[in-house]
Tab-separated table of C-alpha atoms and ligand atoms in Angstrom:
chain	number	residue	atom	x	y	z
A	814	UNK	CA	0.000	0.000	0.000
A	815	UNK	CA	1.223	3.730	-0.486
A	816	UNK	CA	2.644	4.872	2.576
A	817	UNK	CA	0.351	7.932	2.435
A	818	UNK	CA	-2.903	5.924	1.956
A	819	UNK	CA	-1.312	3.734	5.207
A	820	UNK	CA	-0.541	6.671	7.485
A	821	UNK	CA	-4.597	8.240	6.435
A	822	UNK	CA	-5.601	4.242	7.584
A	823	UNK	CA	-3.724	4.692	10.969
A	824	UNK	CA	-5.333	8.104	11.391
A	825	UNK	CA	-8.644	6.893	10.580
A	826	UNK	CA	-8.296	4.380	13.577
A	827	UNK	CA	-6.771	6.494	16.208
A	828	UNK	CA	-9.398	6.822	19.038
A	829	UNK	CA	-8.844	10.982	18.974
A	830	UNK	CA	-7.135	12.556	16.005
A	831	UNK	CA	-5.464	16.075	16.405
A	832	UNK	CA	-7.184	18.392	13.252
A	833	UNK	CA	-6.666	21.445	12.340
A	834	UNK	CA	-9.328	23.429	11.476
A	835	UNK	CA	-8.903	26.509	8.377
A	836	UNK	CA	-11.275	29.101	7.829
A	837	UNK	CA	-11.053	32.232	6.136
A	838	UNK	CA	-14.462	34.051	5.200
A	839	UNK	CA	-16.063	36.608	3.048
A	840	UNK	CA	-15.021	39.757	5.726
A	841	UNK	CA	-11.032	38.887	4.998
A	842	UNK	CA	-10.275	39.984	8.676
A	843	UNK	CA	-7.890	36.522	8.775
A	844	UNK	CA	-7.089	33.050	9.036
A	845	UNK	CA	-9.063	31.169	12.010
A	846	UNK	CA	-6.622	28.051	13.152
A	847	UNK	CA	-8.016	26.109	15.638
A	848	UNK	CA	-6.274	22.870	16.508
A	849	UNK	CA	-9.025	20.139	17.673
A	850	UNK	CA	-8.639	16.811	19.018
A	851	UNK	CA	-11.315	14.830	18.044
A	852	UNK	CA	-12.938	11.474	18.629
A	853	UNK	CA	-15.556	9.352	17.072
A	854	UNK	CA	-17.825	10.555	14.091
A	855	UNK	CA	-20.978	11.627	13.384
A	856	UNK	CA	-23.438	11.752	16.100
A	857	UNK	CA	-20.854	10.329	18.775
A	858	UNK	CA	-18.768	12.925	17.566
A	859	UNK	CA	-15.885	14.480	20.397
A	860	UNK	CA	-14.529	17.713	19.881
A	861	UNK	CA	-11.762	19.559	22.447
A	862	UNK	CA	-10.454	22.716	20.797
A	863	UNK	CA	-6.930	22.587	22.123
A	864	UNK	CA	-5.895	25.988	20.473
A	865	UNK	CA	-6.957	28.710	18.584
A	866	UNK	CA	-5.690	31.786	16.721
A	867	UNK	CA	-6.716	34.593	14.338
A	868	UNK	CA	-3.881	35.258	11.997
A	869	UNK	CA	-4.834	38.559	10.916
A	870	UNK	CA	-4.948	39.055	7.104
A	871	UNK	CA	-2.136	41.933	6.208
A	872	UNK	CA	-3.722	44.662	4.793
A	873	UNK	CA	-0.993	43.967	1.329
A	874	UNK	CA	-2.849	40.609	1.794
A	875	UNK	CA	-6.181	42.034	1.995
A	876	UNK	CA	-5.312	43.999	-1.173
A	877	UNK	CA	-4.583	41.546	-3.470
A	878	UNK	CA	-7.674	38.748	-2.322
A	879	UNK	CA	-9.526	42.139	-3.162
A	880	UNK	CA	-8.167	42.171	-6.891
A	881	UNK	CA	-10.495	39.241	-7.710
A	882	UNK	CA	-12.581	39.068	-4.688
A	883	UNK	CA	-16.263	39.006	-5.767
A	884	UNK	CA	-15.406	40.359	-9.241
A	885	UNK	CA	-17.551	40.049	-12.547
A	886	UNK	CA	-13.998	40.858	-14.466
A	887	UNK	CA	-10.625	40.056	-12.593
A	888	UNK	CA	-7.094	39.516	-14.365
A	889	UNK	CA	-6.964	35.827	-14.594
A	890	UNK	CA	-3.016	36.093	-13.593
A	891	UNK	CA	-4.010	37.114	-10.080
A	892	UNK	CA	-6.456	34.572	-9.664
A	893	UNK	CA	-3.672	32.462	-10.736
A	894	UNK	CA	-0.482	33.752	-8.646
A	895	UNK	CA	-2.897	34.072	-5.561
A	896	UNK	CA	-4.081	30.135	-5.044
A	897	UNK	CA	-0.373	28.934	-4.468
A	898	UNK	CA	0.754	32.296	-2.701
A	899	UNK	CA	-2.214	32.355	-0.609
A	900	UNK	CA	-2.084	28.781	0.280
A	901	UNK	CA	2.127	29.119	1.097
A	902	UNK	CA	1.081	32.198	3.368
A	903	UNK	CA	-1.404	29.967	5.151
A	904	UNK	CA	0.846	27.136	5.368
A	905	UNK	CA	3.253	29.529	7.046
A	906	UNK	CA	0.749	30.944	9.990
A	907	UNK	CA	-0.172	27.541	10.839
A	908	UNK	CA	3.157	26.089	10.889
A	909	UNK	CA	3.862	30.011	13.503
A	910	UNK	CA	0.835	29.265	15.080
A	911	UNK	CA	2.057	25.412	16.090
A	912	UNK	CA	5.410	27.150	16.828
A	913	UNK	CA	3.580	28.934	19.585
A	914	UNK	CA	1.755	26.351	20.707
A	915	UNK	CA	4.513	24.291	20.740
A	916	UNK	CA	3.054	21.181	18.853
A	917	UNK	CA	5.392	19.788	16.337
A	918	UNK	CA	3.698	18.889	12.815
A	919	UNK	CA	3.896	15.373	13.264
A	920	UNK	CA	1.447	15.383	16.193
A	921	UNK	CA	-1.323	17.126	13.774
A	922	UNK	CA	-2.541	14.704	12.052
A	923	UNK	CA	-5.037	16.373	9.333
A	924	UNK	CA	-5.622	19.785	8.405
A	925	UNK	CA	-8.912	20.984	7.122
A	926	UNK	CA	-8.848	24.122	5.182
A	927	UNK	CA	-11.533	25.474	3.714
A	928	UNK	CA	-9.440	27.996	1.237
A	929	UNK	CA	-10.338	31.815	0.451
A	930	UNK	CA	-13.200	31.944	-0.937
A	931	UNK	CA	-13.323	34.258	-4.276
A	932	UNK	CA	-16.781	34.172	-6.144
A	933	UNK	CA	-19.793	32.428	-5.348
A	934	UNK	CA	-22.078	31.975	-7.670
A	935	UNK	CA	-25.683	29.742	-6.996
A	936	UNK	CA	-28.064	29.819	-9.749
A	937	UNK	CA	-30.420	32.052	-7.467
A	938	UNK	CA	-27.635	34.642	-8.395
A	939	UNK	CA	-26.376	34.093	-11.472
A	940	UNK	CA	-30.140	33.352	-12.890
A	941	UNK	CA	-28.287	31.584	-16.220
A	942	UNK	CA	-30.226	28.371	-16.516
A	943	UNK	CA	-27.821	26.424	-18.688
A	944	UNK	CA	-25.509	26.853	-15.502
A	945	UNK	CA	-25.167	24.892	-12.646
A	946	UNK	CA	-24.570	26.456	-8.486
A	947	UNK	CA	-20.891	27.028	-8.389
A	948	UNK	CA	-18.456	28.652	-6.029
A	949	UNK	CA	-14.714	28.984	-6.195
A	950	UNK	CA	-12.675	28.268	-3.454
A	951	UNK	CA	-8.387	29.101	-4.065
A	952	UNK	CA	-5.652	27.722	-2.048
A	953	UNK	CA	-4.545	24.321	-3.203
A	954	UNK	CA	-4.462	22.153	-0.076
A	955	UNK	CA	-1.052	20.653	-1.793
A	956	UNK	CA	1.052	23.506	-1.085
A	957	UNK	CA	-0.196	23.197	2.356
A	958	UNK	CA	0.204	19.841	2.425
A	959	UNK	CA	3.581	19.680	0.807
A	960	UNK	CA	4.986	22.579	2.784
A	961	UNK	CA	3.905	21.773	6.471
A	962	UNK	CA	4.158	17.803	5.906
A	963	UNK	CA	0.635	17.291	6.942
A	964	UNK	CA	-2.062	15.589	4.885
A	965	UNK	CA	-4.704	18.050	4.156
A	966	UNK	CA	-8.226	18.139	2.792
A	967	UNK	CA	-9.565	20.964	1.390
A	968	UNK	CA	-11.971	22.412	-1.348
A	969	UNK	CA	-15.065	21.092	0.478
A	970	UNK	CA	-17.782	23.015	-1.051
A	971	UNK	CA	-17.226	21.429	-4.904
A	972	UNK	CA	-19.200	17.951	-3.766
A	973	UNK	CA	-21.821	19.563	-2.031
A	974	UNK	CA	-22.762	21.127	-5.196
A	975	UNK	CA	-21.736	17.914	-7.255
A	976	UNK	CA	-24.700	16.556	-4.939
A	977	UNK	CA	-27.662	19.028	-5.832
A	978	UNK	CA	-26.621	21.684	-3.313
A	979	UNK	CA	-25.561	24.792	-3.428
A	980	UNK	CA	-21.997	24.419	-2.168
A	981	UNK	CA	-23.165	26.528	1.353
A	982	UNK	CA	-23.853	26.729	4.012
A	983	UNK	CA	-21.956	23.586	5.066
A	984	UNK	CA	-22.497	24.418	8.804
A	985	UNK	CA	-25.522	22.219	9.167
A	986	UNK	CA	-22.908	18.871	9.071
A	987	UNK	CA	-20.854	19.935	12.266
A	988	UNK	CA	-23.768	21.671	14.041
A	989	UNK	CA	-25.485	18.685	13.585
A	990	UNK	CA	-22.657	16.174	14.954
A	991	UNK	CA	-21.768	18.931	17.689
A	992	UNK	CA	-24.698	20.833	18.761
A	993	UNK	CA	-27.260	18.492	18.576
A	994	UNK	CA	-29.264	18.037	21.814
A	995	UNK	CA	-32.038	15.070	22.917
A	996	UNK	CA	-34.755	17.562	23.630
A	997	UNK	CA	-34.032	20.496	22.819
A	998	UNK	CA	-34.619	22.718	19.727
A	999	UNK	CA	-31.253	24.350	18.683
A	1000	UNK	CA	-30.509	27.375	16.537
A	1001	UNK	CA	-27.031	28.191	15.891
A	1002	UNK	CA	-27.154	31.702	14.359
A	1003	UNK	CA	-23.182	32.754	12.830
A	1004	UNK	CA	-23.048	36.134	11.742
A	1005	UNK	CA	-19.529	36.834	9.543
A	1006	UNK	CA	-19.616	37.984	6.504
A	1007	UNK	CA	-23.157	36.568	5.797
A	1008	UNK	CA	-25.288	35.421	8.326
A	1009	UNK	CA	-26.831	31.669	8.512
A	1010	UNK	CA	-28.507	29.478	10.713
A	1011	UNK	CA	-28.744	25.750	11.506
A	1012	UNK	CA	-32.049	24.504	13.498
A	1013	UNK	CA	-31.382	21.764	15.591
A	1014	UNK	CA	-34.350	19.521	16.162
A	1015	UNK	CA	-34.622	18.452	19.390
A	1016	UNK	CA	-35.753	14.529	17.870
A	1017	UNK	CA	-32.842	14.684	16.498
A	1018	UNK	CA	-34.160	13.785	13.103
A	1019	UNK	CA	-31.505	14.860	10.165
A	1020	UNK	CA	-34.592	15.194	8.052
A	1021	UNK	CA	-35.664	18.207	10.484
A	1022	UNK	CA	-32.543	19.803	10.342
A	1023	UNK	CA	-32.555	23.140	8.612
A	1024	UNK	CA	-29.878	25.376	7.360
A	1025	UNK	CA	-29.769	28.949	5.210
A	1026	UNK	CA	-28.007	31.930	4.766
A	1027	UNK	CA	-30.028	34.822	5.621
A	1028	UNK	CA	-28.337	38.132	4.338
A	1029	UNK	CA	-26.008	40.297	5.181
A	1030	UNK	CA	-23.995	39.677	8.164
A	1031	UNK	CA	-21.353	42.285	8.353
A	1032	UNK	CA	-19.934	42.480	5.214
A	1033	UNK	CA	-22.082	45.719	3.875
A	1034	UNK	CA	-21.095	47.308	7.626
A	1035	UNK	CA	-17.501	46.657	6.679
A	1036	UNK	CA	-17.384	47.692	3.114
A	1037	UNK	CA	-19.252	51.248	4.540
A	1038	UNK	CA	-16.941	51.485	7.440
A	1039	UNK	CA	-14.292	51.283	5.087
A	1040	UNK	CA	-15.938	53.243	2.662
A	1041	UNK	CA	-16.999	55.957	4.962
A	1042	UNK	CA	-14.454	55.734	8.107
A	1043	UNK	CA	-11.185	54.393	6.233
A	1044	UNK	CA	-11.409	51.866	9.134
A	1045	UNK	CA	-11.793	47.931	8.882
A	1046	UNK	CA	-15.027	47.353	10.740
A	1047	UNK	CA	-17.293	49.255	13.204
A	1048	UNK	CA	-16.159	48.368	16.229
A	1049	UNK	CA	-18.758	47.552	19.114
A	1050	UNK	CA	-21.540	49.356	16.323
A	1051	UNK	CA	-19.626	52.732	17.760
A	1052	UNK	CA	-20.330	54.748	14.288
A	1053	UNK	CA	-24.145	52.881	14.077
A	1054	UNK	CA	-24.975	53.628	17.493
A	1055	UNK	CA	-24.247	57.207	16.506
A	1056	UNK	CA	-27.196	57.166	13.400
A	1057	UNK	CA	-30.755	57.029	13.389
A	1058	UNK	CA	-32.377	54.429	10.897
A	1059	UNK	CA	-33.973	55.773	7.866
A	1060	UNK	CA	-36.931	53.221	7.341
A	1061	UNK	CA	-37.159	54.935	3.306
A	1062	UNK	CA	-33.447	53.418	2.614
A	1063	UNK	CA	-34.420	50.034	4.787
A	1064	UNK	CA	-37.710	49.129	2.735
A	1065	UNK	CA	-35.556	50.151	-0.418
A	1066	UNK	CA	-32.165	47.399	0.678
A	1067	UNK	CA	-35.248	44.905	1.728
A	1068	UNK	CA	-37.103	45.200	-1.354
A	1069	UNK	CA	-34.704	42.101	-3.329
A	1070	UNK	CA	-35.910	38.711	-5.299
A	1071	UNK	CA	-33.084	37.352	-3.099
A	1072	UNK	CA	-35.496	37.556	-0.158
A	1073	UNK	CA	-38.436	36.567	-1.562
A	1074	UNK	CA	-36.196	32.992	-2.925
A	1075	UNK	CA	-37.547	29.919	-0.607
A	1076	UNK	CA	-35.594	28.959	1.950
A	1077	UNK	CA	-32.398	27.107	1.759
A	1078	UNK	CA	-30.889	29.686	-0.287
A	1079	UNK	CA	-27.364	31.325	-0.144
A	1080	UNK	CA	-26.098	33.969	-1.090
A	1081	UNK	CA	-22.457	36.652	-0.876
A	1082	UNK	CA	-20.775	39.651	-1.702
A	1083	UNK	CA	-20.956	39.508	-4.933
A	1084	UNK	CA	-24.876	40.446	-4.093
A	1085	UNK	CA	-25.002	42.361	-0.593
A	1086	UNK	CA	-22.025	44.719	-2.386
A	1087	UNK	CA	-21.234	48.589	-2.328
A	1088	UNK	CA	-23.299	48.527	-5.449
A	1089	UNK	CA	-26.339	46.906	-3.917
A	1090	UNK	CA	-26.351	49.823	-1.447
A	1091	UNK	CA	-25.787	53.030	-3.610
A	1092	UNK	CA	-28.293	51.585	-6.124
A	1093	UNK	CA	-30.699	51.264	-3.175
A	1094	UNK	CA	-30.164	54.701	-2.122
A	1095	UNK	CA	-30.567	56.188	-5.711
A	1096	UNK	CA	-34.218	54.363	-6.045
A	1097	UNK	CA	-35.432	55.486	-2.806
A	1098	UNK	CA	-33.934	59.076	-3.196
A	1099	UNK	CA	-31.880	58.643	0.315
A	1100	UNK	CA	-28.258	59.472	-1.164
A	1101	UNK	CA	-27.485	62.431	1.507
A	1102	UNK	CA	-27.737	60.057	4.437
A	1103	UNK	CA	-25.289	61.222	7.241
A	1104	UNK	CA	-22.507	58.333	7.263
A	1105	UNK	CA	-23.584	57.395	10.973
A	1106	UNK	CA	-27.302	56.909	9.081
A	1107	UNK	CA	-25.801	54.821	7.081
A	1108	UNK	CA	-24.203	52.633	9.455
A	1109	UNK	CA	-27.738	52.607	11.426
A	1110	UNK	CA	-29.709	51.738	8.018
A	1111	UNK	CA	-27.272	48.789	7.420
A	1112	UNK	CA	-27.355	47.494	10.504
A	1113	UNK	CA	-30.769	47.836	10.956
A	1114	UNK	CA	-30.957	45.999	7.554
A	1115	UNK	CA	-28.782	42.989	8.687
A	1116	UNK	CA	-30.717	42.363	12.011
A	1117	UNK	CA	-34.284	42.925	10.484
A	1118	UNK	CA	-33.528	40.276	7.440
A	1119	UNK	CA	-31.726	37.566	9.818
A	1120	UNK	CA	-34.569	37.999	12.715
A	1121	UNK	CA	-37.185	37.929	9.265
A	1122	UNK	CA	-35.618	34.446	8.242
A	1123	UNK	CA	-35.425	32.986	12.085
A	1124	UNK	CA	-39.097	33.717	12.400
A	1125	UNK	CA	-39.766	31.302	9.082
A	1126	UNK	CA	-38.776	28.713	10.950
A	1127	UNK	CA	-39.689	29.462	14.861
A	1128	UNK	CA	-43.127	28.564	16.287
A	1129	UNK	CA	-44.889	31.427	17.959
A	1130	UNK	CA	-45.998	29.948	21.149
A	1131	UNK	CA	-42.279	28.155	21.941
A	1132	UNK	CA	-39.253	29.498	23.385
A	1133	UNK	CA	-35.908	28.832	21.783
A	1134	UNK	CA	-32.441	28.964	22.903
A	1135	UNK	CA	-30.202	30.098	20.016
A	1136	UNK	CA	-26.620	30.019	20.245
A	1137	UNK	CA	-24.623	33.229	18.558
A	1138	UNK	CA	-21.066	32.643	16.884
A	1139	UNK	CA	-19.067	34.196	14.098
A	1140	UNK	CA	-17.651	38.473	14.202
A	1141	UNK	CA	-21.114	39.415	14.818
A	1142	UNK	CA	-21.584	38.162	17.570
A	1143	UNK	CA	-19.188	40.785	18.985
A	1144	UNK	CA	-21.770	43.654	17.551
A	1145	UNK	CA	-24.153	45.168	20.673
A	1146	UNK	CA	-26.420	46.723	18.146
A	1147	UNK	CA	-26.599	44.126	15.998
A	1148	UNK	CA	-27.105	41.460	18.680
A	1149	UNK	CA	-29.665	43.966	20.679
A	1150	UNK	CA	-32.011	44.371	17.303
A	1151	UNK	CA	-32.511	40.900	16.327
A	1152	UNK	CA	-33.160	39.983	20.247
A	1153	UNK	CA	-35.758	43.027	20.499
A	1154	UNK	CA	-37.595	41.725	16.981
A	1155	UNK	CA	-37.313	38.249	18.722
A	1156	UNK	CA	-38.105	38.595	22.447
A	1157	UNK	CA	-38.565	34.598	23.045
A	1158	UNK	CA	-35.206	33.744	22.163
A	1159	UNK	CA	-32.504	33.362	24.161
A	1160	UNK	CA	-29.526	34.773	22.643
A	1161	UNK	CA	-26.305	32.646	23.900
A	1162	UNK	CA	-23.168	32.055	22.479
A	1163	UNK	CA	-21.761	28.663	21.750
A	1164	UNK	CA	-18.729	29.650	24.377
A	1165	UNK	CA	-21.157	28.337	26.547
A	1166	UNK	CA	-21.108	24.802	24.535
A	1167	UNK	CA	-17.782	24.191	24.587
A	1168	UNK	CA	-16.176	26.151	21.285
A	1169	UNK	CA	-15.611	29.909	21.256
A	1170	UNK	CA	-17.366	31.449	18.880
A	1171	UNK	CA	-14.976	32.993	16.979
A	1172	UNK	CA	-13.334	29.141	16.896
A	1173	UNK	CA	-16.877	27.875	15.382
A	1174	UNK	CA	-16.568	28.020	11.940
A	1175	UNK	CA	-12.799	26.838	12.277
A	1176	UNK	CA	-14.161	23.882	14.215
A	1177	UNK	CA	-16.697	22.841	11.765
A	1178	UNK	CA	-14.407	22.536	8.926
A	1179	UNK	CA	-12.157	19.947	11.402
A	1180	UNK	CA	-15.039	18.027	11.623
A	1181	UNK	CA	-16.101	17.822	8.111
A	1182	UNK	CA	-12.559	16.697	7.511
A	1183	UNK	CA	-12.784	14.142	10.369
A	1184	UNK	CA	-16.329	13.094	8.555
A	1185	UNK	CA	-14.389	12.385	5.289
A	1186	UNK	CA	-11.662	10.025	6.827
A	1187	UNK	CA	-13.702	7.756	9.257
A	1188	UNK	CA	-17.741	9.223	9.223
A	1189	UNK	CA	-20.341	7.465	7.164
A	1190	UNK	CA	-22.262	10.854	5.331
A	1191	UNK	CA	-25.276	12.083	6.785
A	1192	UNK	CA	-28.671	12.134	5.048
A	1193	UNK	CA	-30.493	14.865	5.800
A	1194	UNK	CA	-33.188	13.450	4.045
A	1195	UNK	CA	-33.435	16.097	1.454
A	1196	UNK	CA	-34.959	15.534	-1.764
A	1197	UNK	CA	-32.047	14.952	-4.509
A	1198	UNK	CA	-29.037	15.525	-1.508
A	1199	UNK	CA	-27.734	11.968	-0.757
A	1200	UNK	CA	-25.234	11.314	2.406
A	1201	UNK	CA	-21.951	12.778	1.223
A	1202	UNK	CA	-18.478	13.651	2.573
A	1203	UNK	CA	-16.494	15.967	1.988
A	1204	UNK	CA	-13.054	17.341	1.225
A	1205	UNK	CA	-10.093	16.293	-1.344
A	1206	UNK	CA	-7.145	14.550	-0.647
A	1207	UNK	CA	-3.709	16.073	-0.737
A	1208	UNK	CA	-0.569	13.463	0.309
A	1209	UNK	CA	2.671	15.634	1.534
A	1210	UNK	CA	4.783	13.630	-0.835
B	1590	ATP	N1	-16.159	44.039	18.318
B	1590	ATP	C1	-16.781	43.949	17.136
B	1590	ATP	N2	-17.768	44.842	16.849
B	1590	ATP	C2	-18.406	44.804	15.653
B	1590	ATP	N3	-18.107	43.917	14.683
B	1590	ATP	C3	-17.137	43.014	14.920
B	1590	ATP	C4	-16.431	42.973	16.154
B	1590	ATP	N4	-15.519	41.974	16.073
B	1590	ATP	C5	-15.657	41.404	14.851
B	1590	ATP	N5	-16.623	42.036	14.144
B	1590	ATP	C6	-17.043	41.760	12.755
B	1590	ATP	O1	-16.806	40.413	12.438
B	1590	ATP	C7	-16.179	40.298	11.170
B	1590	ATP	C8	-15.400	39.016	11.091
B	1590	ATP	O2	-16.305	37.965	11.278
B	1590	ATP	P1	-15.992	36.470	10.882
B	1590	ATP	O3	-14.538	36.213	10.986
B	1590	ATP	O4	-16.927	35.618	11.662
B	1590	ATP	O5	-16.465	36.469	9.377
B	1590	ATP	P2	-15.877	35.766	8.092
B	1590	ATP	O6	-14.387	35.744	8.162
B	1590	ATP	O7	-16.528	36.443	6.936
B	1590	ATP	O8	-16.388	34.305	8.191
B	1590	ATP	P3	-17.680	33.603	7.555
B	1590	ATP	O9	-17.198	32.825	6.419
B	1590	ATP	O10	-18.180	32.771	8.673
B	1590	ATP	O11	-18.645	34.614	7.093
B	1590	ATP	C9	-15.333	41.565	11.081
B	1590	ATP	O12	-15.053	41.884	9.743
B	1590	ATP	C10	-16.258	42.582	11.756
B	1590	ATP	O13	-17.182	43.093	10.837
B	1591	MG	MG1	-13.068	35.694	9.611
């Protein structure tokens, strides 16, 4: 047997394999690493987060994702140079980040990363029928593998289409093996760059498990704080706190086919853009907002359209404990709107279930990972989605 394909067999037997978890989202704030020792698989699955770590993105890095990022027309050399650079840069923080954890590579024994992701592209956006979902993913989990000796799986997104979906949100996998709870109904609500949410049914029936993206998380608030304050996000809503909604510019930001799509749907930048906004504010004749109004409006607009989805999917007469994760989460304003349009829930964060929110997404992606080398595939019992895993292979030599 190829050594490679033996070493992946001993990993796949270890009672608790060490995995390191990649994420990198829409907002480009950084690299989450979170190193996770993990036992068992699917429902019975384990999960201590041993370490984590936000690698901050440089803003030179920042720069050139933004070249490409959530183009329409991009110079096909950058896309190019940026999936091996991008991936060598990552490869780099995590082998830092071990440094200063002091774990050698050869006690990690997978890495999960989930890559930078550059366009995404469902049909409910695109709207060409001869075209399939699609999203695009860079950084080749070989130069990660190759340069920090670990096996790695990446690119996990591609089957989920491949298998009638639309390549996100992939939370609904770990929530599910994590989060799930005899009992109880779950939500887990992660606001980054777009928000989604994963209801946990407290049967515990796959079939009952529901996940979308919502909207807006905080990308809009960042592009405007950028746009407007020449900083990288609005800290602790300190710019929206200063605005007053104007309910003429909301109605106009709410008034999109994307929210009248049925639910699953997803959704990204390349929608909820600069663009989206201005041409919002031209229709409804609300151009000489104050920028503190416009901070208010867009947060306003994030909390009423995640709150707005939540409600599809809550019963009126029940209470539900919902557990908060992702850069949101850190947001007062944001947090204190969708609990004021939703006064039964419980707003927690999953800190309190083990994994720090800002670890979550990081987490999830171990876990898919661990799913692909010794899980079975859930069914979630949707129509045309079969029991998949997911994640490609790459061997260090
Ligand atoms: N204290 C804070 N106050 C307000 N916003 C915050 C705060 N801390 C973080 N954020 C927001 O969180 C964002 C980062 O969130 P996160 O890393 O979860 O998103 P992401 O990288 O896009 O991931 P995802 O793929 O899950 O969307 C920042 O860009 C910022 O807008
Ligand atoms: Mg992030």
């Amino acid at each position: 047997m190829n050594r490679n394909l033996q070493h992946l067999f001993t990993i796949a037997q270890k009672p608790v394999r060490r995995i390191i978890g990649l994420m990198s989202g829409t907002s480009l704030d950084g690299l989450d690493v979170a190193l996770c020792a993990i036992s068992g698989s699917g429902m019975e699955t384990q999960v201590t987060l041993e370490h984590f770590d936000t690698v901050p993105y440089p803003v030179a890095v920042k720069d050139e994702i933004r070249k490409v990022f959530a183009k329409d027309t991009i110079s096909f050399q950058q896309l190019c140079l940026l999936n091996p650079w991008l991936a060598n840069l990552h490869a780099q923080w995590i082998l830092e980040c071990l440094q200063k954890w002091n774990v050698t590579p050869e006690e990690v024994d997978l890495i999960a990363s989930h890559g930078q992701t550059v366009y995404h592209s469902p049909k409910i956006l695109h709207r060409l029928p001869d075209f399939p979902n699609a999203t695009l993913q860079i950084v080749d989990g070989d130069h990660i593998a190759v340069k920090t000796g670990i096996i790695t799986l990446s690119d996990f997104r591609q089957k989920h289409i491949a298998a009638g979906g639309e390549g996100a949100p992939l939370a609904l996998y770990g929530d599910y093996c994590l989060f799930s709870q005899r009992g109880v109904d779950r939500i887990m609500l992660n606001m980054g760059g777009i928000a989604n949410f994963t209801f946990l049914p407290g049967n515990l029936d796959p079939s009952g498990v529901f996940v979308t993206d919502t909207g807006p998380g905080n990308t809009l608030l960042d592009a405007f704080a950028r746009e407007l304050f020449q900083v990288e996000y609005d800290k602790d809503a300190l710019f929206a706190k200063q605005g007053a909604v104007n309910e003429v510019l909301l109605k106009a930001l709410k008034n999109d086919p994307f929210f009248k799509e049925p639910f699953p749907r997803t959704t990204g930048p390349e929608l909820f853009s600069k663009a989206y906004v201005k041409t919002a504010q031209e229709r409804s004749d609300t151009t000489g907002l104050s920028p503190y109004d416009i901070m208010a409006t867009l947060t306003h607009f994030s909390a009423d359209t995640i709150a707005d989805a939540l409600k599809s999917v809550l019963q009126e007469d029940k209470d539900y404990a919902v557990y908060i994760s992702g850069g949101g989460a850190h947001n007062p304003l944001l947090t204190g709107l969708i609990t004021e349009r939703l006064p039964r829930l419980q707003l927690h964060t999953t800190d309190e279930l083990g994994i720090a929110g800002d670890a979550k997404e990081a987490v999830l992606f171990a876990i898919l990972a661990n799913e692909a080398v010794c899980g079975e595939g859930i069914n979630f019992g949707k129509p045309g989605m079969p029991a998949i895993t997911m994640g490609k292979l790459s061997f260090p030599a």
